[in-house]
Amino acid sequence: MYINTISHYYPSQVVGNEHFTKLNNLSSEWISERTGIFERRKAGEDENTATMAMAAVDLLLADMPYDKGEIDLIVGATYTPYDTIVTLGHAIQHHIQVPNIPVLSLSTACSSFLNALEVVEGYFAMGKATKALVIVSDHNTAYYNEMDTVSGHLWGDGASALLISKERLSDQDMHIQKIITGGAATSGKAVEAVVLRPNDRGVVMPFGRDVFQNACLFMPKVSKQVLEDCGLTIDDLDYLIPHQANHRISLNVINTLGIPLEKLISNIQYLGNTGSAGCAIALSENKDKFQKGQNIVITVFGGGYSYGAMLITV
Amino acid sequence: MYINTISHYYPSQVVGNEHFTKLNNLSSEWISERTGIFERRKAGEDENTATMAMAAVDLLLADMPYDKGEIDLIVGATYTPYDTIVTLGHAIQHHIQVPNIPVLSLSTACSSFLNALEVVEGYFAMGKATKALVIVSDHNTAYYNEMDTVSGHLWGDGASALLISKERLSDQDMHIQKIITGGAATSGKAVEAVVLRPNDRGVVMPFGRDVFQNACLFMPKVSKQVLEDCGLTIDDLDYLIPHQANHRISLNVINTLGIPLEKLISNIQYLGNTGSAGCAIALSENKDKFQKGQNIVITVFGGGYSYGAMLITV
């Protein structure tokens, strides 16, 4: 399947590390050394998971290669829902006013982007859809505790939107060669390391070290797997976009894979951990620099645990 | 695809209408006349969306036609998540200890059961899975306000689990002939009639009348559609299981379809509105009464809005 177009949105409000110095006595150096984060974006009072996705969709529709009425599937991805009944997907269906098509929203935590694309792949395989709108949006600051000195300074907000088609529609389309996803709830401290219980303190990360270690194991492994499955090796890779959780995890992943720093794409430095939206935003932000024939791997790891990798050929 | 086996669980705590008479001065007659509900089940202090699903899965595994290690996909369905990072599906993966398979959780509100099955159908169509575990669980009382005189008395808690295979595995399997799902977020007051915003009052239903009217429109229409698509008519239908939101909606639906009361399966009288789990629980509770060759339609309608129908041949 093919990415026809992609957009992203993040809020205008910038929160620098000094905010957490004042609040929690964490120095900017301490934060940036441990996480790679210098600043992050925070949604405004009138923003939420759905409105950020709408903003991304509006940018997409302004530059759309076909009529929005041809969209025949909407899949929303988020673990920070504004509304679990009027789900992200349904809010977007209402926003674009395209009736009578399948709509759903899912979560696999920070891996949700790849699972959403895999669900689209399934609708295409069934013959129940041919052109899908995928929105990925996380409003982490709706569920975080900024006084939490363990993880309060990690989170940012953002969204991305993509149009995906079963067949190639133009030379500009990016080809999704293969997607692998998996649940890893049997690994390490999967079901307690990072949790978001809406009725109990929101998002907390009591075992960050276990998340770090498993992220560093799963992302290189599944990245190699997706390349191998397509008959490629690590030398064929032009860019890697790992889940934007912590820059030290990203550096560890490229070190394990033996790829140079210039092949790593990151936005955590200025966006923080934007959850499942992070990799999609990074793909959107960098789309103009990709050249025909280049191979990009997006690899993700999420609480729960969950993992995945996708090979895109430009 | 085929339902190999199905189970259900609901909590032991019974809440009769008299609870709401004491609390909100609503008489039992007033409640039962308007909703058909006489009592509902409420999860205990130590129960949640995941633990109820685990209880249903334990019943399923005790009577399983193959080794649990053959399960190659887990899909969770809920709009009342206990944890959006360690999602329902991931909690169940951890519970059954089957590693390295796709796992995800989704919501289309009260239609989530059918969308979960359709996602399974997609994984089967891609060739990425052959035997799926589907769990449907809603813990409405985690998000309701029992003092809400409009909808507080409607909600109940419950869960169901199903094993679904791509190929027929035994004569006892029920055949899922066809699934139709759709988002209807462009209809009526779809995006405001019933909402569940975890950070803002939980589940509320400011426009119940609009929900009622649209449920009575969409469920008959899509039920007829699923029969027609399979070359059947309403006369070929043996049982209808509509979403268990309100017994008056169910009666309206069978009246519109012109089918007799004895073909209607309901559990709302003693379970209340158990959300996306209601129809799955009803299918499980009644499995022994179905006879070979009988046709059952499950039809759903959910906030957001969302709708669907599924034809099962026993």
XYZ file of C-alpha atoms in Angstrom:
628
model
C 0.000 0.000 0.000
C 0.980 3.631 -0.445
C 1.208 6.863 1.515
C -0.364 9.472 -0.770
C 0.201 12.420 1.532
C 1.049 13.152 5.161
C 0.712 16.163 7.458
C 1.375 17.038 11.071
C 0.359 19.501 13.718
C 1.753 20.439 17.072
C 0.558 23.116 19.477
C 2.162 26.557 19.558
C 2.908 26.556 23.278
C 6.604 25.728 23.895
C 7.650 24.378 27.292
C 11.410 24.516 27.868
C 13.364 22.504 30.407
C 13.546 25.568 32.665
C 9.851 25.006 33.438
C 10.810 21.773 35.191
C 13.778 23.417 36.852
C 11.414 25.897 38.519
C 8.795 23.235 39.232
C 10.830 20.204 40.264
C 14.381 21.486 40.635
C 15.559 19.425 37.642
C 18.307 21.264 35.763
C 18.050 21.626 31.995
C 21.366 19.771 31.653
C 20.119 16.891 33.807
C 17.018 16.538 31.606
C 18.781 16.913 28.257
C 21.638 14.555 29.170
C 19.240 11.813 30.242
C 16.577 12.239 27.553
C 17.855 14.448 24.730
C 14.876 16.742 25.292
C 15.321 20.538 25.340
C 11.717 21.589 24.839
C 8.262 20.138 24.096
C 4.873 21.412 22.933
C 1.799 21.599 25.135
C -1.782 21.738 23.893
C -3.782 24.829 24.798
C -6.840 24.888 27.052
C -9.140 24.596 24.036
C -7.181 21.785 22.388
C -7.415 18.029 22.795
C -6.595 14.771 20.986
C -9.406 15.332 18.483
C -8.785 19.028 17.747
C -5.054 18.428 17.137
C -5.962 15.655 14.696
C -8.489 17.965 12.989
C -5.748 20.558 12.524
C -3.524 17.926 10.873
C -6.424 16.715 8.709
C -7.180 20.293 7.572
C -3.590 20.609 6.328
C -3.955 17.251 4.551
C -7.249 18.176 2.874
C -5.772 21.455 1.621
C -3.257 19.462 -0.403
C -5.285 16.372 -1.251
C -4.711 14.362 -4.438
C -8.378 13.240 -4.713
C -11.805 14.172 -3.439
C -12.357 13.550 0.281
C -15.539 11.668 -0.666
C -13.308 8.864 -1.963
C -12.060 8.139 1.576
C -13.650 4.801 2.514
C -12.069 4.058 5.912
C -10.947 6.091 8.925
C -8.632 4.669 11.590
C -7.665 6.710 14.642
C -4.661 5.918 16.837
C -4.225 7.266 20.350
C -3.627 6.130 23.930
C -4.641 9.525 25.321
C -8.303 9.691 24.270
C -10.344 12.844 24.656
C -13.492 10.737 24.335
C -13.688 6.916 24.195
C -17.260 6.911 22.805
C -16.961 9.716 20.267
C -13.567 8.231 19.467
C -10.778 10.038 17.617
C -11.854 8.383 14.358
C -15.494 9.379 14.835
C -14.582 12.980 15.679
C -12.634 13.091 12.408
C -15.474 11.478 10.426
C -17.756 14.234 11.731
C -15.122 16.852 10.911
C -14.718 15.791 7.280
C -18.408 14.849 6.855
C -17.926 11.595 4.928
C -20.762 9.228 5.943
C -21.223 5.431 5.856
C -17.666 4.148 5.951
C -15.937 1.987 8.570
C -14.455 4.060 11.386
C -12.559 2.868 14.433
C -9.922 3.953 16.925
C -7.268 1.791 18.521
C -4.444 1.768 21.008
C -1.241 -0.178 21.284
C 0.275 2.662 23.316
C 3.278 4.254 21.542
C 3.078 1.590 18.784
C -0.448 2.643 17.767
C 0.673 4.281 14.497
C 1.935 0.997 13.034
C -1.035 -1.027 14.292
C -3.397 1.521 12.710
C -1.612 1.090 9.363
C -1.753 -2.706 9.744
C -5.512 -2.538 10.377
C -5.813 -0.481 7.167
C -3.785 -3.162 5.375
C -6.372 -5.679 6.614
C -9.346 -3.660 5.305
C -7.536 -3.397 1.951
C -6.892 -7.167 1.943
C -10.593 -7.877 2.643
C -11.609 -5.598 -0.209
C -13.598 -3.458 2.245
C -11.607 -0.259 1.592
C -9.187 1.250 -0.930
C -8.397 4.740 0.437
C -7.937 5.289 4.160
C -7.495 8.316 6.364
C -5.258 7.525 9.348
C -4.901 9.974 12.223
C -2.424 9.618 15.047
C -2.770 12.004 17.961
C -1.531 12.039 21.526
C -2.398 14.609 24.142
C -0.005 13.410 26.818
C -0.349 16.545 28.916
C -4.042 15.717 29.447
C -2.983 12.701 31.495
C 0.468 13.529 32.881
C 1.504 14.924 36.219
C 4.058 17.638 35.565
C 5.216 17.355 39.184
C 6.304 13.772 38.570
C 10.095 14.003 38.617
C 10.419 10.590 36.919
C 8.464 11.244 33.732
C 6.651 14.609 33.924
C 9.277 16.348 31.760
C 9.206 13.726 28.973
C 5.798 14.347 27.439
C 4.703 16.487 24.542
C 1.554 16.782 22.441
C 1.108 16.377 18.685
C -0.750 14.779 15.801
C -0.311 13.550 12.252
C -2.662 12.569 9.422
C -2.047 10.345 6.408
C -3.904 9.238 3.322
C -3.170 5.638 2.446
C -4.232 3.894 -0.773
C -4.219 0.263 -1.761
C -2.846 1.007 -5.253
C -0.206 3.511 -6.331
C -1.906 6.779 -7.309
C 1.115 8.902 -8.253
C 4.901 8.874 -8.571
C 5.046 10.879 -5.342
C 3.476 8.090 -3.295
C 5.695 6.386 -0.734
C 5.447 2.596 -0.868
C 4.780 0.762 2.411
C 6.615 -2.485 1.640
C 5.889 -4.302 4.865
C 4.583 -3.827 8.413
C 5.369 -6.064 11.389
C 3.649 -5.542 14.748
C 3.662 -7.520 17.958
C 2.514 -7.522 21.533
C 5.246 -8.197 24.087
C 3.148 -8.266 27.233
C 5.017 -11.357 28.419
C 8.395 -9.519 28.483
C 10.026 -7.941 31.537
C 7.776 -5.643 33.568
C 5.483 -5.096 30.563
C 2.206 -4.695 32.428
C 3.500 -2.358 35.152
C 6.468 -0.419 33.720
C 4.412 2.379 32.132
C 0.664 2.641 32.606
C -2.138 5.094 31.878
C -5.156 4.429 34.055
C -7.571 7.297 33.452
C -9.204 6.802 36.851
C -5.925 6.474 38.731
C -3.188 9.106 38.350
C -3.011 9.071 34.536
C 0.308 8.194 32.929
C 3.129 7.063 35.228
C 6.352 5.156 34.558
C 7.440 3.292 37.682
C 9.944 1.089 35.817
C 11.557 3.337 33.208
C 14.732 1.238 33.174
C 12.794 -1.857 32.082
C 11.114 0.160 29.300
C 14.517 1.465 28.194
C 16.087 -2.017 28.113
C 13.211 -3.655 26.237
C 12.938 -0.776 23.746
C 16.665 -1.209 23.011
C 16.144 -4.956 22.443
C 12.929 -4.959 20.410
C 13.444 -2.020 18.012
C 16.760 -3.218 16.479
C 15.470 -6.797 16.249
C 12.232 -5.957 14.438
C 13.980 -3.367 12.221
C 16.374 -6.059 10.978
C 13.444 -8.449 10.549
C 11.431 -6.080 8.351
C 14.488 -5.461 6.120
C 15.294 -9.172 5.862
C 11.685 -10.011 5.031
C 11.984 -7.632 2.052
C 15.335 -9.062 0.928
C 17.328 -6.068 2.188
C 20.141 -5.585 4.682
C 20.995 -2.778 7.059
C 23.279 -1.323 4.329
C 20.198 -0.689 2.166
C 18.693 1.533 4.850
C 18.755 5.292 4.206
C 16.891 6.549 7.283
C 15.693 5.137 10.582
C 12.854 6.782 12.506
C 12.614 5.110 15.927
C 9.889 5.839 18.460
C 10.706 9.206 19.986
C 10.766 8.230 23.660
C 14.304 9.119 24.673
C 17.229 10.161 22.481
C 19.532 7.781 24.385
C 17.279 4.886 23.321
C 17.522 6.056 19.689
C 21.330 6.249 19.906
C 21.465 2.796 21.469
C 19.271 1.421 18.660
C 21.450 2.803 15.838
C 24.553 1.616 17.673
C 23.155 -1.926 17.900
C 22.200 -1.798 14.221
C 25.575 -0.333 13.238
C 24.175 2.629 11.326
C 25.648 6.154 11.380
C 24.077 9.107 13.178
C 23.239 10.895 9.911
C 20.717 8.154 9.089
C 18.811 8.777 12.339
C 15.761 11.047 12.199
C 14.669 12.607 15.504
C 12.324 15.282 16.766
C 12.375 14.474 20.480
C 14.835 17.356 21.052
C 12.107 19.949 20.399
C 8.876 17.916 20.756
C 9.526 15.550 23.666
C 7.787 12.181 23.637
C 4.688 12.771 21.509
C 3.622 9.160 21.929
C 2.260 7.297 18.931
C 2.350 10.538 16.888
C 6.129 11.004 17.165
C 7.286 8.850 14.232
C 4.439 10.013 11.983
C 5.299 13.667 12.704
C 8.970 12.913 11.939
C 8.025 11.298 8.615
C 5.881 14.304 7.736
C 8.491 16.891 8.781
C 11.195 15.257 6.657
C 9.209 14.260 3.580
C 10.888 16.835 1.320
C 14.355 15.536 2.017
C 13.661 11.932 0.979
C 14.771 10.930 -2.512
C 13.252 8.452 -4.924
C 14.228 4.891 -4.098
C 15.405 5.570 -0.544
C 14.480 3.064 2.153
C 13.113 4.283 5.490
C 12.372 2.101 8.484
C 10.017 3.326 11.184
C 10.307 1.241 14.329
C 8.267 1.592 17.489
C 8.106 0.337 21.046
C 5.327 1.043 23.477
C 4.192 0.349 27.005
C 2.225 -2.787 27.527
C 4.618 -3.834 25.803
C 4.187 -3.536 22.056
C 6.617 -3.225 19.144
C 6.705 -2.910 15.388
C 8.593 -1.912 12.263
C 7.593 -0.689 8.824
C 9.686 -0.448 5.667
C 8.846 2.452 3.357
C 10.443 2.915 -0.038
C 10.201 6.478 -1.317
C -14.537 -17.249 9.573
C -15.740 -19.288 12.534
C -16.523 -18.922 16.220
C -14.888 -21.965 17.845
C -16.019 -21.202 21.366
C -17.402 -18.311 23.424
C -17.654 -17.521 27.125
C -18.873 -14.710 29.322
C -18.444 -13.286 32.777
C -20.374 -10.796 34.824
C -19.755 -9.660 38.381
C -21.649 -11.198 41.307
C -22.889 -7.908 42.745
C -26.535 -7.312 41.743
C -27.916 -3.774 41.785
C -31.711 -3.634 41.641
C -33.821 -0.672 40.613
C -34.567 0.047 44.279
C -30.967 1.305 44.601
C -31.874 4.169 42.275
C -35.174 4.712 44.036
C -33.263 5.375 47.271
C -30.562 7.372 45.524
C -32.449 9.412 42.941
C -36.122 8.897 43.778
C -36.684 6.968 40.511
C -39.309 4.245 41.023
C -38.574 0.722 39.825
C -41.642 0.911 37.563
C -40.451 4.191 36.046
C -37.061 2.635 35.248
C -38.387 -0.697 33.947
C -41.125 0.881 31.806
C -38.665 3.221 30.119
C -35.701 0.865 29.752
C -36.780 -2.735 30.398
C -34.116 -2.948 33.101
C -34.880 -4.562 36.483
C -31.346 -5.145 37.711
C -27.729 -4.902 36.563
C -24.327 -6.204 37.695
C -21.619 -4.034 39.181
C -17.923 -4.897 39.269
C -16.340 -5.230 42.709
C -13.636 -2.961 44.109
C -10.914 -5.340 42.913
C -12.394 -5.796 39.433
C -11.893 -3.810 36.261
C -12.172 -4.111 32.458
C -9.109 -6.363 32.318
C -9.944 -8.659 35.258
C -13.488 -9.287 33.951
C -12.016 -10.220 30.566
C -9.492 -12.509 32.281
C -12.353 -14.287 34.061
C -14.096 -14.829 30.696
C -10.824 -16.011 29.110
C -10.227 -18.502 31.957
C -13.628 -20.062 31.232
C -12.742 -20.199 27.539
C -9.344 -21.808 28.114
C -10.909 -24.474 30.352
C -12.942 -25.643 27.373
C -10.543 -24.913 24.519
C -10.494 -26.978 21.319
C -6.759 -26.422 20.693
C -3.629 -25.384 22.521
C -3.546 -21.719 23.572
C -0.113 -21.492 21.912
C -1.907 -21.647 18.561
C -3.550 -18.267 19.206
C -1.815 -15.859 16.799
C -3.778 -12.625 17.327
C -5.477 -10.866 20.260
C -8.005 -8.065 19.766
C -9.547 -6.291 22.735
C -12.741 -4.231 22.506
C -13.774 -1.684 25.119
C -14.756 1.960 25.493
C -14.224 1.863 29.261
C -10.499 1.154 29.478
C -8.806 0.349 32.762
C -5.483 1.229 31.152
C -4.929 2.742 27.691
C -1.220 1.807 27.601
C -1.404 -1.703 29.039
C -4.516 -2.084 26.910
C -7.180 -4.758 27.382
C -5.519 -6.892 24.691
C -2.081 -6.580 26.287
C -3.419 -7.439 29.752
C -4.897 -10.595 28.228
C -1.689 -11.437 26.346
C 0.147 -11.237 29.663
C -2.561 -13.331 31.331
C -2.372 -16.180 28.811
C 1.406 -15.836 28.291
C 1.476 -16.231 24.510
C 4.338 -14.042 23.172
C 5.142 -12.465 19.781
C 1.718 -12.138 18.191
C -0.148 -9.000 17.086
C -2.176 -7.483 19.930
C -4.368 -4.397 19.856
C -7.397 -2.856 21.512
C -10.046 -0.727 19.870
C -13.179 1.271 20.488
C -16.196 2.072 18.417
C -18.234 2.551 21.596
C -21.083 0.007 21.877
C -20.269 -1.306 18.377
C -16.744 -2.363 19.381
C -17.551 -6.112 19.342
C -18.297 -6.126 15.620
C -15.374 -3.879 14.726
C -13.041 -6.182 16.679
C -14.315 -9.152 14.660
C -13.895 -7.191 11.432
C -10.285 -6.361 12.344
C -9.731 -10.101 12.914
C -11.244 -10.740 9.484
C -8.646 -8.319 8.094
C -5.720 -10.108 9.755
C -7.064 -13.387 8.358
C -7.372 -11.836 4.879
C -3.750 -10.582 5.029
C -2.557 -14.050 6.043
C -1.124 -12.585 9.260
C -3.263 -14.713 11.592
C -5.453 -17.832 11.588
C -6.715 -18.154 15.188
C -7.726 -15.084 17.151
C -8.729 -14.430 20.731
C -11.271 -11.603 20.952
C -12.228 -10.098 24.292
C -15.031 -7.625 24.807
C -15.300 -5.991 28.199
C -17.002 -2.904 29.541
C -16.746 -1.560 33.054
C -19.355 1.143 32.751
C -19.585 1.726 36.500
C -15.931 2.873 36.465
C -16.989 5.904 34.445
C -20.663 6.494 35.305
C -22.262 8.831 37.795
C -24.924 6.861 39.629
C -26.523 10.137 40.737
C -27.203 11.016 37.085
C -30.980 10.629 36.794
C -30.780 10.535 32.987
C -28.457 7.545 32.512
C -26.993 6.464 35.865
C -29.423 3.536 36.179
C -28.748 2.149 32.673
C -25.240 0.811 33.062
C -23.955 -2.644 33.934
C -20.567 -4.372 33.760
C -19.599 -7.550 31.922
C -17.232 -9.296 29.526
C -17.072 -12.000 26.902
C -14.279 -13.930 25.169
C -14.285 -15.744 21.835
C -11.926 -17.887 19.818
C -12.222 -17.183 16.103
C -10.590 -19.242 13.350
C -10.134 -18.587 9.663
C -11.068 -22.152 8.709
C -13.760 -24.417 10.138
C -12.234 -26.547 12.901
C -15.262 -28.576 14.012
C -18.955 -29.181 13.347
C -19.717 -27.164 16.471
C -18.205 -23.980 15.023
C -20.594 -21.130 14.250
C -20.004 -19.624 10.822
C -19.645 -15.843 10.603
C -21.048 -15.288 7.121
C -20.628 -11.539 6.915
C -19.867 -8.451 8.998
C -20.853 -4.884 8.110
C -19.671 -1.938 10.203
C -19.942 1.784 9.755
C -19.310 5.110 11.389
C -22.291 7.458 11.464
C -20.642 10.500 13.000
C -22.374 12.727 10.447
C -25.879 11.719 11.660
C -28.027 13.630 14.131
C -26.289 14.686 17.324
C -23.666 11.947 16.900
C -20.725 13.732 18.481
C -22.564 15.079 21.537
C -25.467 12.702 22.295
C -23.472 10.265 24.421
C -19.870 10.897 25.358
C -17.214 9.455 27.653
C -14.476 11.956 28.367
C -12.271 10.396 31.040
C -11.074 13.798 32.226
C -14.545 15.363 32.252
C -17.421 13.650 34.114
C -17.048 10.214 32.460
C -20.037 8.853 30.551
C -23.046 11.161 30.092
C -25.958 11.091 27.663
C -27.317 14.610 27.132
C -29.335 13.651 24.039
C -30.765 10.202 24.764
C -33.702 10.776 22.429
C -31.380 11.293 19.452
C -29.510 8.080 20.346
C -32.834 6.230 20.599
C -34.051 7.492 17.218
C -30.832 6.761 15.360
C -30.464 3.309 16.961
C -34.000 2.510 15.759
C -33.075 3.633 12.227
C -29.636 2.099 11.809
C -30.074 -1.355 13.391
C -33.022 -2.508 11.229
C -31.405 -1.080 8.081
C -28.041 -2.779 8.538
C -29.689 -6.043 9.703
C -31.635 -6.215 6.444
C -28.481 -5.337 4.522
C -26.410 -8.150 6.016
C -29.163 -10.680 5.229
C -29.605 -9.379 1.682
C -25.855 -9.466 1.056
C -25.951 -13.181 1.930
C -28.978 -13.867 -0.278
C -31.379 -14.196 2.669
C -34.540 -12.393 3.753
C -35.964 -11.540 7.148
C -37.953 -14.818 7.012
C -34.681 -16.766 7.107
C -33.751 -15.163 10.430
C -34.069 -17.356 13.539
C -32.746 -14.970 16.196
C -31.896 -11.290 16.450
C -29.507 -10.018 19.112
C -29.590 -6.212 19.053
C -27.314 -4.004 21.138
C -28.623 -4.134 24.699
C -29.107 -0.414 25.312
C -32.811 -0.203 26.069
C -35.481 -2.877 25.702
C -37.808 -0.350 24.031
C -35.194 0.132 21.276
C -35.026 -3.662 20.815
C -38.843 -3.879 20.554
C -38.874 -0.998 18.077
C -36.206 -2.756 15.968
C -38.101 -6.077 15.743
C -41.311 -4.177 15.015
C -39.647 -2.349 12.115
C -38.202 -5.623 10.831
C -41.529 -7.432 11.297
C -40.163 -10.283 13.352
C -41.914 -11.893 16.343
C -40.861 -11.397 19.960
C -39.746 -15.033 20.323
C -36.919 -14.369 17.867
C -35.526 -11.552 20.031
C -32.702 -12.383 22.444
C -32.221 -9.974 25.354
C -30.304 -9.777 28.606
C -30.793 -6.104 29.412
C -33.548 -7.027 31.920
C -30.980 -8.485 34.351
C -27.673 -6.999 33.093
C -28.508 -3.439 32.077
C -26.500 -1.875 29.276
C -23.191 -3.774 29.348
C -21.897 -1.762 26.410
C -19.987 -3.548 23.693
C -20.060 -6.769 25.740
C -23.880 -7.055 25.770
C -24.430 -8.870 22.455
C -21.419 -11.144 22.959
C -22.678 -12.129 26.426
C -26.125 -12.816 24.924
C -24.609 -15.026 22.217
C -22.629 -16.935 24.857
C -25.576 -17.315 27.271
C -27.810 -18.755 24.562
C -25.332 -20.933 22.646
C -26.888 -24.205 23.798
C -30.296 -23.326 22.447
C -29.156 -22.654 18.875
C -29.689 -25.471 16.374
C -27.620 -26.445 13.365
C -28.413 -24.269 10.354
C -30.114 -21.464 12.268
C -29.364 -17.879 11.260
C -28.581 -15.289 13.920
C -28.068 -11.597 13.306
C -26.229 -9.485 15.836
C -26.764 -5.786 15.226
C -25.214 -2.920 17.128
C -25.421 0.821 17.497
C -23.083 2.949 19.521
C -22.372 6.514 20.521
C -20.226 8.508 18.174
C -22.265 7.194 16.190
C -21.366 3.719 14.967
C -23.381 0.767 13.706
C -22.994 -2.762 12.425
C -24.516 -6.162 11.776
C -23.161 -9.685 11.590
C -24.819 -12.820 10.207
C -23.921 -16.060 11.984
C -25.069 -19.456 10.768
C -24.963 -22.103 13.486
